[in-house]
């Protein structure tokens, strides 16, 4: 009879639900998901801004084990994705395992007994054989340090903390930031406002996408016939995976026809702006895909039709009445939305993890987060990271990546169940070799072609996977025990 591991999962978002589902599938039910809020869904619970949607097709942006018959469009709106995650968590009986409104404060490895002692903010303590971090990547909103922001008399909030009590229709609204979030907000919101201004510091490339609806009939058929839903889900998943992996994923990691083609599409798309002056102001100086690519249709038309106004004079300060720019204009406003991104390298913060010999994660990662093969950390046994540093995130299906990483963690947990070890952590030299391999690959990626983005860490390098997604899957297809310290083999 294999041993039953006690597993703590941090976070009930997409990765946490995936871990729980796969543990259950493998017959392991002694797990707890710690969720600091009162609801599952992670980023799709937290983000509720107007126009929220996902720019990865939903048939691919979903679990392979839970194809969804109900997607209404190729690229789904955010609330549909959140509803999907809630339904999966409910139907796969994951919800009873979630400790809602319970924030993990710290975890310490107790080497004498090969267990983790995990402590919550409420002071509760519990022991586990494994910890899986599913705490997410874009989790901590970055509020800009703009002088006077708190003097503003209207409403100002971050895009990930949207205040739905604030009226928008017929108001004077501004968004600061023109990343994926700022573009989605602008496209959805501009036509509703009395005036709408997008404050842009650095122009960004935008790739057009069509977003057709799925017919009611096709949805009804998929719902009625689960075998058809499973088969069609597999086909859709594979199709979109191929599209992304053969085009976009190649384009970002090395020069070639894919990069030239996607660059040409972005440049052509910009021509939708007929006004040469506006086109000049919205033309980025960097290469398409250097920053995370934005997919959107209907964005430029909001400016062309005069529904949105571009403000590219630098922001000097916020006053009681609005935003003062360097050209001396005071833009009077009722609402300011801060689409200013996230602290993307604050993985796991503020949880303090204490590994072997008192090793503190905050110290290990004081320069820049890095680990072993995107999933583990030297000195932190029986600990797995999902969507951790250097995972193939960016314009990708994070569902696909997290499933690969959870399967990998489960292979190790399975070995533990068979008594092959009590504690396993990657070797420091194996992690070093892995990180050196990453560094040699970055120069041919588009991310290092001369732009600033949330991909880039303090060390000036992107915290991304510079190879193909297939290479990531191959790397994690089997554990490599020679790269690990194993103790306590039976
Ligand atoms: P972001 O890409 O980091 O963009 C932040 C924007 O705010 C940039 O335009 C930045 O300008 C601007 N900004 C920051 N501080 C500023 C300041 N002090 N003054 C003026 N402008 C300032 O953030 P995001 O748009 O929230 O997107 C983050 C990520 O979330 C995306 O890249 C994507 O991975 C994910 N996302 C995904 C989807 C999806 O459909 N899948 C949708 C939304 C978001 P600079 O460029 O000059 O720094």
Short mmCIF file of C-alpha atoms and ligand atoms in Angstrom, two decimals:
data_model
loop_
_atom_site.label_atom_id
_atom_site.label_comp_id
_atom_site.label_asym_id
_atom_site.label_seq_id
_atom_site.Cartn_x
_atom_site.Cartn_y
_atom_site.Cartn_z
CA UNK A 1 0.00 0.00 0.00
CA UNK A 2 1.70 3.29 -1.07
CA UNK A 3 2.11 6.00 1.54
CA UNK A 4 -0.38 8.86 1.46
CA UNK A 5 1.39 12.22 1.27
CA UNK A 6 0.09 15.30 3.02
CA UNK A 7 0.26 18.10 0.48
CA UNK A 8 -0.20 21.84 0.99
CA UNK A 9 -1.11 23.86 -2.07
CA UNK A 10 -0.69 27.64 -1.87
CA UNK A 11 -3.37 29.39 -3.91
CA UNK A 12 -6.71 28.30 -5.39
CA UNK A 13 -6.22 29.81 -8.82
CA UNK A 14 -5.76 27.98 -12.07
CA UNK A 15 -2.57 26.18 -10.96
CA UNK A 16 -3.86 25.28 -7.50
CA UNK A 17 -7.05 23.80 -8.92
CA UNK A 18 -4.96 21.87 -11.45
CA UNK A 19 -2.74 20.42 -8.70
CA UNK A 20 -5.75 19.41 -6.63
CA UNK A 21 -7.50 17.79 -9.60
CA UNK A 22 -4.44 15.78 -10.53
CA UNK A 23 -3.79 14.70 -6.93
CA UNK A 24 -7.36 13.44 -6.73
CA UNK A 25 -7.05 11.67 -10.09
CA UNK A 26 -3.98 9.89 -8.71
CA UNK A 27 -5.93 8.82 -5.61
CA UNK A 28 -4.37 11.31 -3.18
CA UNK A 29 -6.88 13.18 -1.10
CA UNK A 30 -4.90 14.36 1.91
CA UNK A 31 -4.29 17.88 0.65
CA UNK A 32 -5.24 21.39 1.67
CA UNK A 33 -5.42 24.43 -0.58
CA UNK A 34 -4.68 27.65 1.27
CA UNK A 35 -6.48 30.55 -0.36
CA UNK A 36 -6.13 34.02 1.06
CA UNK A 37 -9.43 35.29 -0.36
CA UNK A 38 -12.95 33.88 -0.14
CA UNK A 39 -13.18 32.60 -3.72
CA UNK A 40 -11.30 30.36 -6.16
CA UNK A 41 -10.07 31.68 -9.51
CA UNK A 42 -6.82 33.59 -8.88
CA UNK A 43 -6.18 36.22 -11.51
CA UNK A 44 -9.65 35.67 -13.00
CA UNK A 45 -11.22 36.41 -9.64
CA UNK A 46 -9.05 39.43 -9.02
CA UNK A 47 -9.37 41.15 -12.39
CA UNK A 48 -12.86 42.41 -13.22
CA UNK A 49 -12.08 45.52 -15.29
CA UNK A 50 -14.26 46.45 -18.28
CA UNK A 51 -13.16 44.58 -21.41
CA UNK A 52 -11.34 41.85 -19.45
CA UNK A 53 -10.78 38.86 -21.69
CA UNK A 54 -8.09 36.35 -22.50
CA UNK A 55 -6.03 36.67 -25.65
CA UNK A 56 -5.23 32.94 -25.72
CA UNK A 57 -8.04 30.86 -27.30
CA UNK A 58 -10.21 29.23 -24.65
CA UNK A 59 -10.12 25.74 -26.16
CA UNK A 60 -6.38 25.94 -25.46
CA UNK A 61 -6.66 28.10 -22.33
CA UNK A 62 -8.37 25.34 -20.33
CA UNK A 63 -7.53 22.04 -18.67
CA UNK A 64 -7.03 19.00 -20.91
CA UNK A 65 -9.03 17.00 -18.36
CA UNK A 66 -11.99 19.40 -18.31
CA UNK A 67 -12.92 20.63 -21.80
CA UNK A 68 -15.60 23.27 -21.60
CA UNK A 69 -18.64 23.03 -23.91
CA UNK A 70 -19.83 26.49 -22.88
CA UNK A 71 -17.24 28.86 -24.31
CA UNK A 72 -19.18 31.48 -26.21
CA UNK A 73 -16.24 32.84 -28.20
CA UNK A 74 -12.83 31.81 -29.44
CA UNK A 75 -11.27 34.26 -26.94
CA UNK A 76 -13.43 34.28 -23.84
CA UNK A 77 -14.35 37.18 -21.64
CA UNK A 78 -12.84 37.04 -18.15
CA UNK A 79 -16.08 36.24 -16.26
CA UNK A 80 -16.54 33.09 -18.38
CA UNK A 81 -13.07 31.89 -17.47
CA UNK A 82 -13.73 32.56 -13.80
CA UNK A 83 -17.06 30.69 -14.03
CA UNK A 84 -15.22 27.77 -15.69
CA UNK A 85 -12.64 27.61 -12.88
CA UNK A 86 -15.37 27.75 -10.22
CA UNK A 87 -17.28 24.96 -11.95
CA UNK A 88 -14.21 22.71 -12.31
CA UNK A 89 -13.35 23.25 -8.63
CA UNK A 90 -16.91 22.38 -7.63
CA UNK A 91 -17.46 19.39 -9.93
CA UNK A 92 -14.10 17.79 -9.19
CA UNK A 93 -14.81 18.14 -5.45
CA UNK A 94 -11.89 20.44 -4.87
CA UNK A 95 -13.79 23.16 -3.02
CA UNK A 96 -14.06 21.16 0.25
CA UNK A 97 -10.25 21.08 0.36
CA UNK A 98 -9.92 24.86 0.19
CA UNK A 99 -9.18 26.83 3.35
CA UNK A 100 -10.66 30.16 2.29
CA UNK A 101 -9.58 33.48 3.77
CA UNK A 102 -6.45 31.81 5.10
CA UNK A 103 -3.13 33.31 4.17
CA UNK A 104 0.09 31.36 4.44
CA UNK A 105 2.68 33.39 6.35
CA UNK A 106 5.65 31.04 6.46
CA UNK A 107 6.80 27.48 6.07
CA UNK A 108 9.83 25.81 7.59
CA UNK A 109 11.52 22.58 6.60
CA UNK A 110 12.07 20.31 9.61
CA UNK A 111 14.99 18.17 8.45
CA UNK A 112 14.91 15.75 11.40
CA UNK A 113 11.47 14.52 10.36
CA UNK A 114 11.49 15.52 6.64
CA UNK A 115 8.30 17.56 6.89
CA UNK A 116 7.25 21.12 6.27
CA UNK A 117 5.70 23.05 9.13
CA UNK A 118 3.39 25.58 7.56
CA UNK A 119 2.06 28.56 9.49
CA UNK A 120 -0.85 30.78 8.53
CA UNK A 121 -1.36 34.44 9.34
CA UNK A 122 -4.01 33.40 11.86
CA UNK A 123 -1.35 31.52 13.79
CA UNK A 124 -2.46 28.04 12.79
CA UNK A 125 0.28 25.46 12.20
CA UNK A 126 0.19 22.19 10.34
CA UNK A 127 2.69 19.69 8.95
CA UNK A 128 2.95 18.51 5.35
CA UNK A 129 5.17 16.18 3.35
CA UNK A 130 5.07 18.45 0.30
CA UNK A 131 4.31 22.04 -0.54
CA UNK A 132 3.23 23.10 -4.01
CA UNK A 133 3.32 26.82 -4.67
CA UNK A 134 0.50 27.86 -6.98
CA UNK A 135 0.65 31.49 -5.87
CA UNK A 136 0.62 32.99 -9.38
CA UNK A 137 2.85 35.39 -11.27
CA UNK A 138 1.01 38.67 -11.88
CA UNK A 139 -0.35 38.93 -8.42
CA UNK A 140 0.91 42.09 -6.76
CA UNK A 141 -0.48 45.25 -8.45
CA UNK A 142 2.12 47.91 -9.18
CA UNK A 143 0.79 51.30 -8.20
CA UNK A 144 2.86 54.03 -9.86
CA UNK A 145 4.75 56.47 -7.76
CA UNK A 146 3.13 59.56 -9.31
CA UNK A 147 3.23 62.67 -7.10
CA UNK A 148 -0.16 63.84 -5.89
CA UNK A 149 -2.04 60.64 -6.71
CA UNK A 150 -3.71 60.63 -3.30
CA UNK A 151 -4.80 64.26 -3.71
CA UNK A 152 -7.11 63.40 -6.61
CA UNK A 153 -10.71 64.24 -5.72
CA UNK A 154 -12.23 61.70 -8.12
CA UNK A 155 -11.83 57.91 -8.02
CA UNK A 156 -8.46 56.29 -8.73
CA UNK A 157 -7.82 52.56 -8.57
CA UNK A 158 -5.59 49.86 -10.04
CA UNK A 159 -6.99 47.74 -12.87
CA UNK A 160 -6.78 44.63 -10.66
CA UNK A 161 -8.80 46.38 -7.92
CA UNK A 162 -11.58 47.78 -10.09
CA UNK A 163 -14.12 49.73 -8.06
CA UNK A 164 -17.47 48.82 -9.59
CA UNK A 165 -19.31 51.30 -7.38
CA UNK A 166 -17.80 54.15 -9.41
CA UNK A 167 -20.00 55.28 -12.33
CA UNK A 168 -18.23 55.49 -15.70
CA UNK A 169 -20.90 56.24 -18.27
CA UNK A 170 -20.76 59.85 -19.34
CA UNK A 171 -17.75 60.53 -17.09
CA UNK A 172 -14.27 61.91 -17.83
CA UNK A 173 -12.10 58.83 -17.59
CA UNK A 174 -8.38 58.22 -18.00
CA UNK A 175 -6.31 55.08 -18.07
CA UNK A 176 -2.61 55.20 -17.29
CA UNK A 177 -0.76 52.45 -19.14
CA UNK A 178 -1.11 50.87 -22.56
CA UNK A 179 -0.13 47.25 -21.94
CA UNK A 180 -2.60 44.40 -22.54
CA UNK A 181 -4.78 45.66 -19.70
CA UNK A 182 -4.83 49.33 -20.73
CA UNK A 183 -5.65 48.34 -24.30
CA UNK A 184 -8.53 46.06 -23.26
CA UNK A 185 -9.96 48.73 -20.95
CA UNK A 186 -9.67 51.41 -23.63
CA UNK A 187 -11.32 49.28 -26.30
CA UNK A 188 -14.28 48.49 -24.05
CA UNK A 189 -14.68 51.70 -22.12
CA UNK A 190 -13.83 54.63 -24.41
CA UNK A 191 -17.18 54.71 -26.27
CA UNK A 192 -19.10 54.92 -22.97
CA UNK A 193 -17.41 58.00 -21.53
CA UNK A 194 -17.88 61.73 -21.97
CA UNK A 195 -14.16 61.91 -22.56
CA UNK A 196 -11.57 59.17 -22.48
CA UNK A 197 -7.78 59.65 -22.35
CA UNK A 198 -5.10 57.01 -22.53
CA UNK A 199 -1.81 58.10 -20.95
CA UNK A 200 0.92 56.30 -22.82
CA UNK A 201 4.57 56.48 -21.81
CA UNK A 202 5.92 54.03 -24.39
CA UNK A 203 3.91 53.07 -27.50
CA UNK A 204 3.27 49.33 -27.90
CA UNK A 205 2.63 47.12 -30.90
CA UNK A 206 -0.83 45.62 -31.24
CA UNK A 207 -1.67 42.47 -33.16
CA UNK A 208 -5.24 42.26 -34.50
CA UNK A 209 -7.41 39.25 -33.66
CA UNK A 210 -10.84 38.19 -34.80
CA UNK A 211 -13.04 36.78 -32.06
CA UNK A 212 -15.92 34.80 -33.61
CA UNK A 213 -18.76 33.41 -31.54
CA UNK A 214 -19.44 29.70 -31.13
CA UNK A 215 -23.03 29.00 -32.24
CA UNK A 216 -25.71 28.06 -29.74
CA UNK A 217 -26.22 24.80 -31.63
CA UNK A 218 -22.58 23.76 -31.37
CA UNK A 219 -22.56 24.55 -27.65
CA UNK A 220 -25.80 22.60 -27.08
CA UNK A 221 -24.38 19.59 -28.93
CA UNK A 222 -21.16 19.63 -26.93
CA UNK A 223 -23.13 19.89 -23.71
CA UNK A 224 -25.53 17.10 -24.72
CA UNK A 225 -22.81 14.65 -25.84
CA UNK A 226 -19.87 14.56 -23.41
CA UNK A 227 -17.84 12.21 -25.64
CA UNK A 228 -18.15 14.72 -28.46
CA UNK A 229 -17.14 17.50 -26.06
CA UNK A 230 -14.04 15.55 -25.02
CA UNK A 231 -13.08 14.72 -28.62
CA UNK A 232 -13.74 18.27 -29.87
CA UNK A 233 -11.95 19.71 -26.86
CA UNK A 234 -8.86 17.63 -27.74
CA UNK A 235 -8.98 18.72 -31.38
CA UNK A 236 -9.38 22.41 -30.46
CA UNK A 237 -6.60 22.21 -27.87
CA UNK A 238 -4.16 20.57 -30.30
CA UNK A 239 -5.09 22.95 -33.09
CA UNK A 240 -4.46 26.10 -31.08
CA UNK A 241 -1.40 24.64 -29.45
CA UNK A 242 0.10 24.04 -32.91
CA UNK A 243 -0.85 27.54 -34.07
CA UNK A 244 0.83 29.15 -31.05
CA UNK A 245 3.85 26.90 -30.91
CA UNK A 246 4.60 27.00 -34.63
CA UNK A 247 4.25 30.74 -34.96
CA UNK A 248 4.42 32.92 -31.91
CA UNK A 249 6.64 30.72 -29.76
CA UNK A 250 9.19 30.42 -32.57
CA UNK A 251 9.04 34.13 -33.34
CA UNK A 252 10.01 35.17 -29.82
CA UNK A 253 12.92 32.81 -29.35
CA UNK A 254 14.83 33.12 -32.64
CA UNK A 255 14.94 35.18 -35.84
CA UNK A 256 13.12 33.64 -38.79
CA UNK A 257 10.05 33.88 -41.01
CA UNK A 258 7.68 33.72 -38.02
CA UNK A 259 9.25 36.83 -36.52
CA UNK A 260 9.17 38.63 -39.87
CA UNK A 261 5.55 37.66 -40.51
CA UNK A 262 4.21 38.73 -37.10
CA UNK A 263 6.23 41.94 -37.30
CA UNK A 264 4.71 42.70 -40.70
CA UNK A 265 1.17 42.06 -39.37
CA UNK A 266 1.70 44.51 -36.50
CA UNK A 267 3.10 47.17 -38.83
CA UNK A 268 0.19 46.73 -41.25
CA UNK A 269 -2.27 46.93 -38.37
CA UNK A 270 -0.87 50.30 -37.37
CA UNK A 271 -1.91 51.62 -40.80
CA UNK A 272 -5.49 51.50 -39.56
CA UNK A 273 -4.62 54.87 -38.07
CA UNK A 274 -5.12 57.06 -41.13
CA UNK A 275 -3.91 60.23 -39.43
CA UNK A 276 -0.11 60.23 -40.04
CA UNK A 277 0.58 62.29 -36.93
CA UNK A 278 -1.36 59.94 -34.67
CA UNK A 279 0.28 56.98 -36.37
CA UNK A 280 3.70 58.49 -35.72
CA UNK A 281 2.90 59.03 -32.06
CA UNK A 282 1.58 55.49 -31.64
CA UNK A 283 4.44 53.79 -33.50
CA UNK A 284 6.70 51.94 -31.03
CA UNK A 285 10.45 52.36 -31.30
CA UNK A 286 11.11 48.77 -30.27
CA UNK A 287 10.39 45.54 -32.13
CA UNK A 288 7.03 43.76 -31.96
CA UNK A 289 7.03 41.05 -29.23
CA UNK A 290 9.95 42.63 -27.32
CA UNK A 291 7.36 43.60 -24.73
CA UNK A 292 4.58 41.10 -24.21
CA UNK A 293 2.53 41.17 -27.43
CA UNK A 294 -0.87 42.81 -27.18
CA UNK A 295 -3.71 41.20 -29.12
CA UNK A 296 -6.71 43.40 -29.74
CA UNK A 297 -9.10 44.43 -32.44
CA UNK A 298 -11.01 47.68 -32.42
CA UNK A 299 -8.37 49.45 -30.33
CA UNK A 300 -6.96 51.81 -32.96
CA UNK A 301 -10.47 52.63 -34.21
CA UNK A 302 -11.30 54.20 -30.84
CA UNK A 303 -8.58 56.79 -31.51
CA UNK A 304 -9.37 57.11 -35.22
CA UNK A 305 -13.01 57.89 -34.37
CA UNK A 306 -12.09 60.34 -31.65
CA UNK A 307 -13.65 58.22 -28.88
CA UNK A 308 -10.26 57.98 -27.16
CA UNK A 309 -7.53 60.59 -26.95
CA UNK A 310 -3.85 59.73 -26.72
CA UNK A 311 -1.84 61.65 -24.14
CA UNK A 312 1.87 61.08 -24.55
CA UNK A 313 3.24 64.13 -22.82
CA UNK A 314 4.85 62.77 -19.62
CA UNK A 315 2.81 62.89 -16.43
CA UNK A 316 4.13 65.55 -14.05
CA UNK A 317 1.73 65.02 -11.19
CA UNK A 318 -1.85 64.35 -10.22
CA UNK A 319 -3.80 67.23 -8.75
CA UNK A 320 -7.18 67.39 -7.09
CA UNK A 321 -8.81 67.94 -10.49
CA UNK A 322 -6.88 65.62 -12.76
CA UNK A 323 -3.52 64.88 -14.34
CA UNK A 324 -0.99 67.58 -15.13
CA UNK A 325 1.36 66.74 -18.00
CA UNK A 326 4.78 68.14 -18.87
CA UNK A 327 3.34 70.27 -21.69
CA UNK A 328 1.45 72.24 -19.00
CA UNK A 329 -2.00 70.77 -19.73
CA UNK A 330 -4.26 69.88 -16.82
CA UNK A 331 -6.47 66.98 -17.92
CA UNK A 332 -9.60 67.29 -15.79
CA UNK A 333 -10.97 63.90 -14.80
CA UNK A 334 -13.55 62.03 -12.74
CA UNK A 335 -11.86 58.61 -12.80
CA UNK A 336 -8.25 57.40 -13.19
CA UNK A 337 -7.66 53.70 -13.86
CA UNK A 338 -4.10 52.57 -13.21
CA UNK A 339 -3.30 49.87 -15.75
CA UNK A 340 0.29 50.01 -14.62
CA UNK A 341 0.98 46.30 -14.31
CA UNK A 342 2.30 44.08 -11.56
CA UNK A 343 5.41 43.31 -9.54
CA UNK A 344 6.00 40.33 -11.78
CA UNK A 345 9.07 39.01 -9.98
CA UNK A 346 7.53 38.94 -6.50
CA UNK A 347 6.85 35.20 -6.64
CA UNK A 348 5.47 33.86 -3.35
CA UNK A 349 5.94 37.17 -1.52
CA UNK A 350 5.43 37.88 1.32
CA UNK A 351 5.56 34.23 2.38
CA UNK A 352 8.83 33.37 4.13
CA UNK A 353 10.07 29.93 3.21
CA UNK A 354 12.85 28.49 5.36
CA UNK A 355 14.56 25.50 3.81
CA UNK A 356 17.53 23.33 4.80
CA UNK A 357 19.99 24.76 7.33
CA UNK A 358 17.87 27.87 7.85
CA UNK A 359 18.10 28.94 4.19
CA UNK A 360 15.61 31.77 3.61
CA UNK A 361 13.89 32.20 0.26
CA UNK A 362 13.87 35.98 0.64
CA UNK A 363 17.68 35.85 0.83
CA UNK A 364 18.15 33.28 -1.92
CA UNK A 365 16.02 35.41 -4.24
CA UNK A 366 17.28 38.82 -3.06
CA UNK A 367 18.97 39.38 -6.46
CA UNK A 368 16.49 37.72 -8.77
CA UNK A 369 14.26 34.64 -8.52
CA UNK A 370 15.79 31.61 -10.15
CA UNK A 371 15.37 27.92 -9.61
CA UNK A 372 15.87 24.47 -11.02
CA UNK A 373 14.23 23.70 -14.36
CA UNK A 374 11.31 26.09 -13.60
CA UNK A 375 9.84 23.81 -10.92
CA UNK A 376 12.04 23.44 -7.84
CA UNK A 377 14.67 25.07 -5.66
CA UNK A 378 18.00 23.81 -4.28
CA UNK A 379 17.87 23.76 -0.49
CA UNK A 380 14.08 23.51 -0.37
CA UNK A 381 13.19 19.80 -0.36
CA UNK A 382 9.78 18.43 -1.30
CA UNK A 383 8.79 21.82 -2.63
CA UNK A 384 7.45 22.50 -6.13
CA UNK A 385 6.84 25.77 -7.91
CA UNK A 386 4.17 26.23 -10.55
CA UNK A 387 4.66 28.98 -13.14
CA UNK A 388 7.87 29.80 -11.32
CA UNK A 389 10.83 31.78 -12.67
CA UNK A 390 11.75 31.04 -16.31
CA UNK A 391 8.55 29.12 -17.05
CA UNK A 392 7.36 29.51 -20.65
CA UNK A 393 4.86 32.23 -19.76
CA UNK A 394 4.25 35.25 -21.99
CA UNK A 395 1.74 34.81 -24.79
CA UNK A 396 1.03 31.17 -23.96
CA UNK A 397 -1.60 28.96 -22.39
CA UNK A 398 -0.65 28.93 -18.73
CA UNK A 399 -2.97 25.94 -18.34
CA UNK A 400 -0.70 23.91 -20.60
CA UNK A 401 2.41 24.94 -18.68
CA UNK A 402 0.99 24.34 -15.25
CA UNK A 403 -0.30 20.88 -16.26
CA UNK A 404 3.21 19.95 -17.42
CA UNK A 405 4.69 21.17 -14.13
CA UNK A 406 2.06 19.48 -11.95
CA UNK A 407 2.61 16.17 -13.78
CA UNK A 408 6.32 16.54 -13.04
CA UNK A 409 5.72 17.20 -9.34
CA UNK A 410 3.40 14.20 -9.19
CA UNK A 411 6.11 11.94 -10.60
CA UNK A 412 8.31 12.90 -7.64
CA UNK A 413 5.46 12.52 -5.18
CA UNK A 414 4.80 9.09 -6.63
CA UNK A 415 8.39 8.10 -5.93
CA UNK A 416 7.98 9.30 -2.37
CA UNK A 417 4.85 7.16 -2.07
CA UNK A 418 6.83 4.14 -3.17
CA UNK A 419 9.34 4.87 -0.41
CA UNK A 420 12.21 5.90 -2.72
CA UNK A 421 13.04 8.93 -0.57
CA UNK A 422 11.74 11.06 2.25
CA UNK A 423 13.36 14.32 1.12
CA UNK A 424 14.32 15.41 -2.39
CA UNK A 425 15.78 18.73 -3.51
CA UNK A 426 17.63 19.64 -6.69
CA UNK A 427 21.39 20.01 -6.46
CA UNK A 428 22.82 23.50 -6.50
CA UNK A 429 25.15 22.68 -9.41
CA UNK A 430 22.25 21.31 -11.49
CA UNK A 431 20.33 24.55 -10.97
CA UNK A 432 23.44 26.55 -11.85
CA UNK A 433 23.95 24.58 -15.08
CA UNK A 434 20.30 25.08 -15.98
CA UNK A 435 20.48 28.83 -15.40
CA UNK A 436 23.70 29.07 -17.41
CA UNK A 437 21.95 27.32 -20.33
CA UNK A 438 19.17 29.89 -20.16
CA UNK A 439 21.63 32.78 -20.19
CA UNK A 440 23.36 31.57 -23.33
CA UNK A 441 20.01 31.41 -25.17
CA UNK A 442 18.73 34.91 -24.35
CA UNK A 443 20.68 36.90 -26.95
CA UNK A 444 18.69 35.37 -29.83
CA UNK A 445 15.34 36.06 -28.16
CA UNK A 446 13.27 39.11 -29.02
CA UNK A 447 12.96 40.08 -25.33
CA UNK A 448 16.57 41.30 -25.25
CA UNK A 449 16.29 43.34 -28.46
CA UNK A 450 16.14 46.65 -26.62
CA UNK A 451 13.02 47.45 -24.64
CA UNK A 452 11.92 47.55 -21.04
CA UNK A 453 9.21 45.11 -19.98
CA UNK A 454 7.96 43.20 -16.97
CA UNK A 455 9.80 40.18 -18.34
CA UNK A 456 13.16 41.73 -17.45
CA UNK A 457 14.57 41.16 -13.97
CA UNK A 458 17.03 43.09 -11.86
CA UNK A 459 19.85 41.20 -13.58
CA UNK A 460 18.75 42.69 -16.92
CA UNK A 461 17.66 39.30 -18.26
CA UNK A 462 14.16 38.06 -19.05
CA UNK A 463 12.72 35.63 -16.49
CA UNK A 464 11.29 33.60 -19.37
CA UNK A 465 11.86 30.28 -21.10
CA UNK A 466 14.05 30.93 -24.17
CA UNK A 467 13.36 27.58 -25.87
CA UNK A 468 10.30 25.94 -27.41
CA UNK A 469 7.36 24.80 -25.23
CA UNK A 470 8.06 21.27 -26.52
CA UNK A 471 11.57 21.53 -25.06
CA UNK A 472 10.00 22.46 -21.72
CA UNK A 473 7.69 19.47 -21.87
CA UNK A 474 10.58 17.17 -22.87
CA UNK A 475 12.69 18.54 -20.01
CA UNK A 476 9.98 17.76 -17.49
CA UNK A 477 8.89 14.43 -19.00
CA UNK A 478 10.94 12.49 -16.46
CA UNK A 479 12.66 13.34 -13.20
CA UNK A 480 16.48 13.28 -13.40
CA UNK A 481 17.43 11.82 -10.00
CA UNK A 482 21.17 12.39 -10.62
CA UNK A 483 20.46 16.12 -10.46
CA UNK A 484 18.81 15.78 -7.03
CA UNK A 485 19.86 15.09 -3.46
CA UNK A 486 17.69 12.28 -2.18
CA UNK A 487 17.65 11.32 1.46
CA UNK A 488 15.84 8.73 3.49
CA UNK A 489 15.51 6.05 0.81
CA UNK A 490 13.73 3.04 2.28
P1 LIG B 1 2.12 45.99 -18.28
O1 LIG B 1 2.18 45.22 -19.52
O2 LIG B 1 3.24 45.86 -17.32
O3 LIG B 1 1.92 47.51 -18.71
C1 LIG B 1 1.96 48.54 -17.77
C2 LIG B 1 1.73 49.85 -18.47
O4 LIG B 1 1.71 50.89 -17.50
C3 LIG B 1 2.82 50.19 -19.47
O5 LIG B 1 2.24 50.87 -20.54
C4 LIG B 1 3.72 51.12 -18.66
O6 LIG B 1 4.48 52.01 -19.44
C5 LIG B 1 2.67 51.88 -17.87
N1 LIG B 1 3.20 52.49 -16.68
C6 LIG B 1 3.69 51.88 -15.58
N2 LIG B 1 4.05 52.78 -14.66
C7 LIG B 1 3.79 53.99 -15.19
C8 LIG B 1 3.95 55.33 -14.74
N3 LIG B 1 4.49 55.59 -13.55
N4 LIG B 1 3.57 56.34 -15.55
C9 LIG B 1 3.05 56.08 -16.76
N5 LIG B 1 2.87 54.85 -17.26
C10 LIG B 1 3.23 53.81 -16.47
O7 LIG B 1 0.78 45.68 -17.43
P2 LIG B 1 -0.62 45.09 -17.92
O8 LIG B 1 -1.12 45.80 -19.08
O9 LIG B 1 -1.46 45.01 -16.70
O10 LIG B 1 -0.26 43.65 -18.38
C11 LIG B 1 0.52 42.80 -17.56
C12 LIG B 1 0.41 41.41 -18.09
O11 LIG B 1 -0.83 40.85 -17.68
C13 LIG B 1 0.40 41.26 -19.59
O12 LIG B 1 1.62 41.45 -20.18
C14 LIG B 1 -0.15 39.88 -19.69
O13 LIG B 1 0.85 38.92 -19.43
C15 LIG B 1 -1.19 39.87 -18.60
N6 LIG B 1 -2.49 40.18 -19.19
C16 LIG B 1 -3.00 39.24 -20.02
C17 LIG B 1 -4.18 39.48 -20.64
C18 LIG B 1 -4.71 38.42 -21.55
O14 LIG B 1 -5.58 38.72 -22.35
N7 LIG B 1 -4.21 37.19 -21.49
C19 LIG B 1 -4.86 40.66 -20.44
C20 LIG B 1 -4.32 41.61 -19.58
C21 LIG B 1 -3.12 41.35 -18.96
P3 LIG B 1 5.96 51.61 -19.92
O15 LIG B 1 5.77 50.61 -21.03
O16 LIG B 1 6.54 52.89 -20.38
O17 LIG B 1 6.66 51.03 -18.74
#
